[in-house]
Coordinates of C-alpha atoms in Angstrom, one line a residue:
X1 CA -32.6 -2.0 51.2
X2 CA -32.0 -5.4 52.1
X3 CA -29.5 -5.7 48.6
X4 CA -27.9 -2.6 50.2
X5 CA -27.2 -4.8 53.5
X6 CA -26.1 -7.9 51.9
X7 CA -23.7 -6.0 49.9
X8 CA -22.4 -4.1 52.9
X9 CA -22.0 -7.5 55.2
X10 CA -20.3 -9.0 52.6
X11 CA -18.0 -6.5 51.9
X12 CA -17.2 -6.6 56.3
X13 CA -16.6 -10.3 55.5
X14 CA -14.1 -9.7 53.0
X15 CA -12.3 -7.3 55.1
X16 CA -10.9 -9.9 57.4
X17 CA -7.4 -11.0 57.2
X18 CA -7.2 -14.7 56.3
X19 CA -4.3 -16.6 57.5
X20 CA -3.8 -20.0 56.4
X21 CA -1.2 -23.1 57.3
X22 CA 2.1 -23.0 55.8
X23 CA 0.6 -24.7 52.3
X24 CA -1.6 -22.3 51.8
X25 CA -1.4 -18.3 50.5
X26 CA -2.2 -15.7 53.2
X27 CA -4.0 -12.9 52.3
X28 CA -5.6 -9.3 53.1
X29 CA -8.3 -7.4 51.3
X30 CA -8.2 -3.8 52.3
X31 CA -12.0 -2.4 50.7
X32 CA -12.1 0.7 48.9
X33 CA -12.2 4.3 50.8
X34 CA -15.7 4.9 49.6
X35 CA -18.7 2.7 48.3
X36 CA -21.1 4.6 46.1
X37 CA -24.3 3.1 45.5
X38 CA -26.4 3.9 43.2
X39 CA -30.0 1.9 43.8
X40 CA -31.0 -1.9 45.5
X41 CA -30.1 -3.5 42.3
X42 CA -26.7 -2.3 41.7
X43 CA -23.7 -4.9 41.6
X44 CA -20.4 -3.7 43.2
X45 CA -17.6 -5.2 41.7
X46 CA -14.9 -7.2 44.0
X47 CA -11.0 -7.3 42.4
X48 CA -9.2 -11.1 43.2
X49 CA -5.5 -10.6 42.8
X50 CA -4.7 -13.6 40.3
X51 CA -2.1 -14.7 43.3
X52 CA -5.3 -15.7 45.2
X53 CA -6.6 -17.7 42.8
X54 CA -3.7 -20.2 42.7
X55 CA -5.7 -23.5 43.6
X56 CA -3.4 -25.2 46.5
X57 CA -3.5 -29.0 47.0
X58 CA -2.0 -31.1 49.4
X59 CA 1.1 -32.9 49.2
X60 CA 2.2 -30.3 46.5
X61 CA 4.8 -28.5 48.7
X62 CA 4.6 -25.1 49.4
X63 CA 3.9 -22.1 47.4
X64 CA 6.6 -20.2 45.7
X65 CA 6.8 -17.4 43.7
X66 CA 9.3 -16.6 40.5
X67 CA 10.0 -13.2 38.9
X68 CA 11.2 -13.3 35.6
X69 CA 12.3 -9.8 33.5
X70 CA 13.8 -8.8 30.0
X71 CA 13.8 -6.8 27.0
X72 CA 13.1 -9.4 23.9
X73 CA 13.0 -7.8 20.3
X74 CA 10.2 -6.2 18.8
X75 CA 9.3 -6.1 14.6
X76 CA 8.6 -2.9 15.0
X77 CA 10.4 -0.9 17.7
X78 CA 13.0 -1.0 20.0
X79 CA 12.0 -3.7 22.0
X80 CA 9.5 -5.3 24.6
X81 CA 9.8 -5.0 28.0
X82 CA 8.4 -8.3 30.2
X83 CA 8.0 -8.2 33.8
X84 CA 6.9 -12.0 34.5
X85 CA 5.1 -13.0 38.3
X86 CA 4.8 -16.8 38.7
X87 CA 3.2 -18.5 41.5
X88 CA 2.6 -21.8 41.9
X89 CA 3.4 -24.8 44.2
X90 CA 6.9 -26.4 44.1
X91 CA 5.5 -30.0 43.2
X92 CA 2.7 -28.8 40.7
X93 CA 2.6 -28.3 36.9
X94 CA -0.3 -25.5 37.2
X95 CA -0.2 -22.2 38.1
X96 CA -1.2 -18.5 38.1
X97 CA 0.8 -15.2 36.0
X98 CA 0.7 -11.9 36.0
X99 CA 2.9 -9.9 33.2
X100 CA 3.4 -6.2 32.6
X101 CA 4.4 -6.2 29.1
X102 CA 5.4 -2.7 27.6
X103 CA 6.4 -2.2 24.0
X104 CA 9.0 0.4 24.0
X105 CA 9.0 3.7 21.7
X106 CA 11.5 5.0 20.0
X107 CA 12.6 8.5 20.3
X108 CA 9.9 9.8 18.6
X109 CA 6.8 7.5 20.3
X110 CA 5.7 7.1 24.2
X111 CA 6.2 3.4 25.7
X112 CA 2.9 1.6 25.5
X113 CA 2.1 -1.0 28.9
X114 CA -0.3 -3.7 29.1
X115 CA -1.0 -6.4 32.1
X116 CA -1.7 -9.6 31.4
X117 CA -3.3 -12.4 33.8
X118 CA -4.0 -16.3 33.7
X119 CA -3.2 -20.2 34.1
X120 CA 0.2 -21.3 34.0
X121 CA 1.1 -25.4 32.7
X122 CA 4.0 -26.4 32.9
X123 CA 4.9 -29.2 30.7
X124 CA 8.0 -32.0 29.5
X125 CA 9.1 -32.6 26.0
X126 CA 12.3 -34.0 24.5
X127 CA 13.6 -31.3 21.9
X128 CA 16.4 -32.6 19.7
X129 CA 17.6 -35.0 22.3
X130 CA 17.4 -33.1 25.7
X131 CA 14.9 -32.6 28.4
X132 CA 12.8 -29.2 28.0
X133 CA 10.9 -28.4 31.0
X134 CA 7.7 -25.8 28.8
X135 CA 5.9 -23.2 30.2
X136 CA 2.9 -22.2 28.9
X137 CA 1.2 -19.2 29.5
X138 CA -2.9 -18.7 28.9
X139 CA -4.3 -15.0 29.0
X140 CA -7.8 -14.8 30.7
X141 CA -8.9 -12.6 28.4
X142 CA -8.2 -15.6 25.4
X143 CA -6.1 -14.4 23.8
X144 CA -2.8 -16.4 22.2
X145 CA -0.8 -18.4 24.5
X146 CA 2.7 -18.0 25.2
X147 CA 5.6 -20.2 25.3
X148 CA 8.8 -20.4 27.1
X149 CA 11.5 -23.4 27.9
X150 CA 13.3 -23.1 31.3
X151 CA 17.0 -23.0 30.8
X152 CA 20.1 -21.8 33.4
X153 CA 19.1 -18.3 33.1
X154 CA 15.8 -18.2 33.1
X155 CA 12.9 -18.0 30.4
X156 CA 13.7 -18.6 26.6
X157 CA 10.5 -17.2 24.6
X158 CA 9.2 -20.0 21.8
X159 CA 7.5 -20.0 19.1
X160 CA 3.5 -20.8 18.5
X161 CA 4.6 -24.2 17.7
X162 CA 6.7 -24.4 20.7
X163 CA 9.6 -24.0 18.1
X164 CA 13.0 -22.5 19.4
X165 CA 13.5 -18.9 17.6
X166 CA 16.1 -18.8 15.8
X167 CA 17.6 -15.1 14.6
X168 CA 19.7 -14.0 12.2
X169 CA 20.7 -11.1 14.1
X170 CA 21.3 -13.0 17.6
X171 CA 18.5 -11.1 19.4
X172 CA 18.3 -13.2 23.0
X173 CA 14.8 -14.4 23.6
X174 CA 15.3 -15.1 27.3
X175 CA 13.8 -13.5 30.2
X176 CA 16.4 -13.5 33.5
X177 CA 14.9 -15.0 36.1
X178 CA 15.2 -12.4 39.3
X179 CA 14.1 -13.8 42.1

């Protein structure tokens, strides 16, 4: 019983709106219609939206959010469909994703979606004599990273090697940034 009433205060706790000071995210947490419980021991599970696990620090400005979308050729199909959430602070190289990424069918085959979450690090390299600002994306789950370079329009996918893809068919590898 008293697992029972933990659970419950915490869940009361979580139900408060948080507001924070400019540099920080604000947040709500609206808890589910109904809580079933099955006995003392059971766990209930909480869900974070990967937004509120962005880590803010000080002096690293406020934090902004980037939307990034695209279709971006596939080996085997139409295409790929990415739907890319940033958010991070405008001073820091780290930050948090979230991607729907859905592999499009052909006339004969249903689209296929899957979300993605994790750590964002932005990096700077010198490619063939100019300035590349890299953003690297790292799944939670750990799976493969992926690899963009920030031009005028938005996101240009790269390689595993961070190497620029080159086509023989002129596919465009950039995602438009949209906000």
């Amino acid at each position: 019983m008293k697992n029972i009433t933990l659970i419950l205060t915490l869940l009361l706790l979580l139900t408060v709106s948080c507001k924070r000071n400019k540099n920080k995210i604000s947040y709500e947490y609206e808890p589910p219609e109904s809580i079933a419980v099955q006995d003392e021991t059971a766990v209930l599970p909480v869900t974070v939206n990967i937004q509120d696990s962005l880590v803010v620090k000080e002096g690293m400005g406020d934090v902004i959010e980037l939307h990034f979308e695209g279709v971006l050729p596939a080996a085997d199909g139409p295409g790929i469909q990415y739907d890319l959430d940033i958010w991070k602070q405008e001073k820091s190289e780290d930050g948090v994703f979230w991607m729907l990424t859905t592999y499009l069918g052909d006339e004969n085959e249903e689209d296929h979606s899957f979300v993605t979450e994790g750590r964002l690090s932005i990096m700077n390299r010198t490619h063939k004599g100019n300035n590349e600002t890299i953003y690297e994306l790292s799944p939670l789950d750990g799976s493969t990273p992926l690899y963009f370079y920030e031009n005028n329009d938005g996101l240009t996918m790269l390689d595993q090697q961070m190497g620029h893809i080159s086509s023989e068919t002129n596919h465009n590898y950039t995602l438009e940034r949209t906000k």
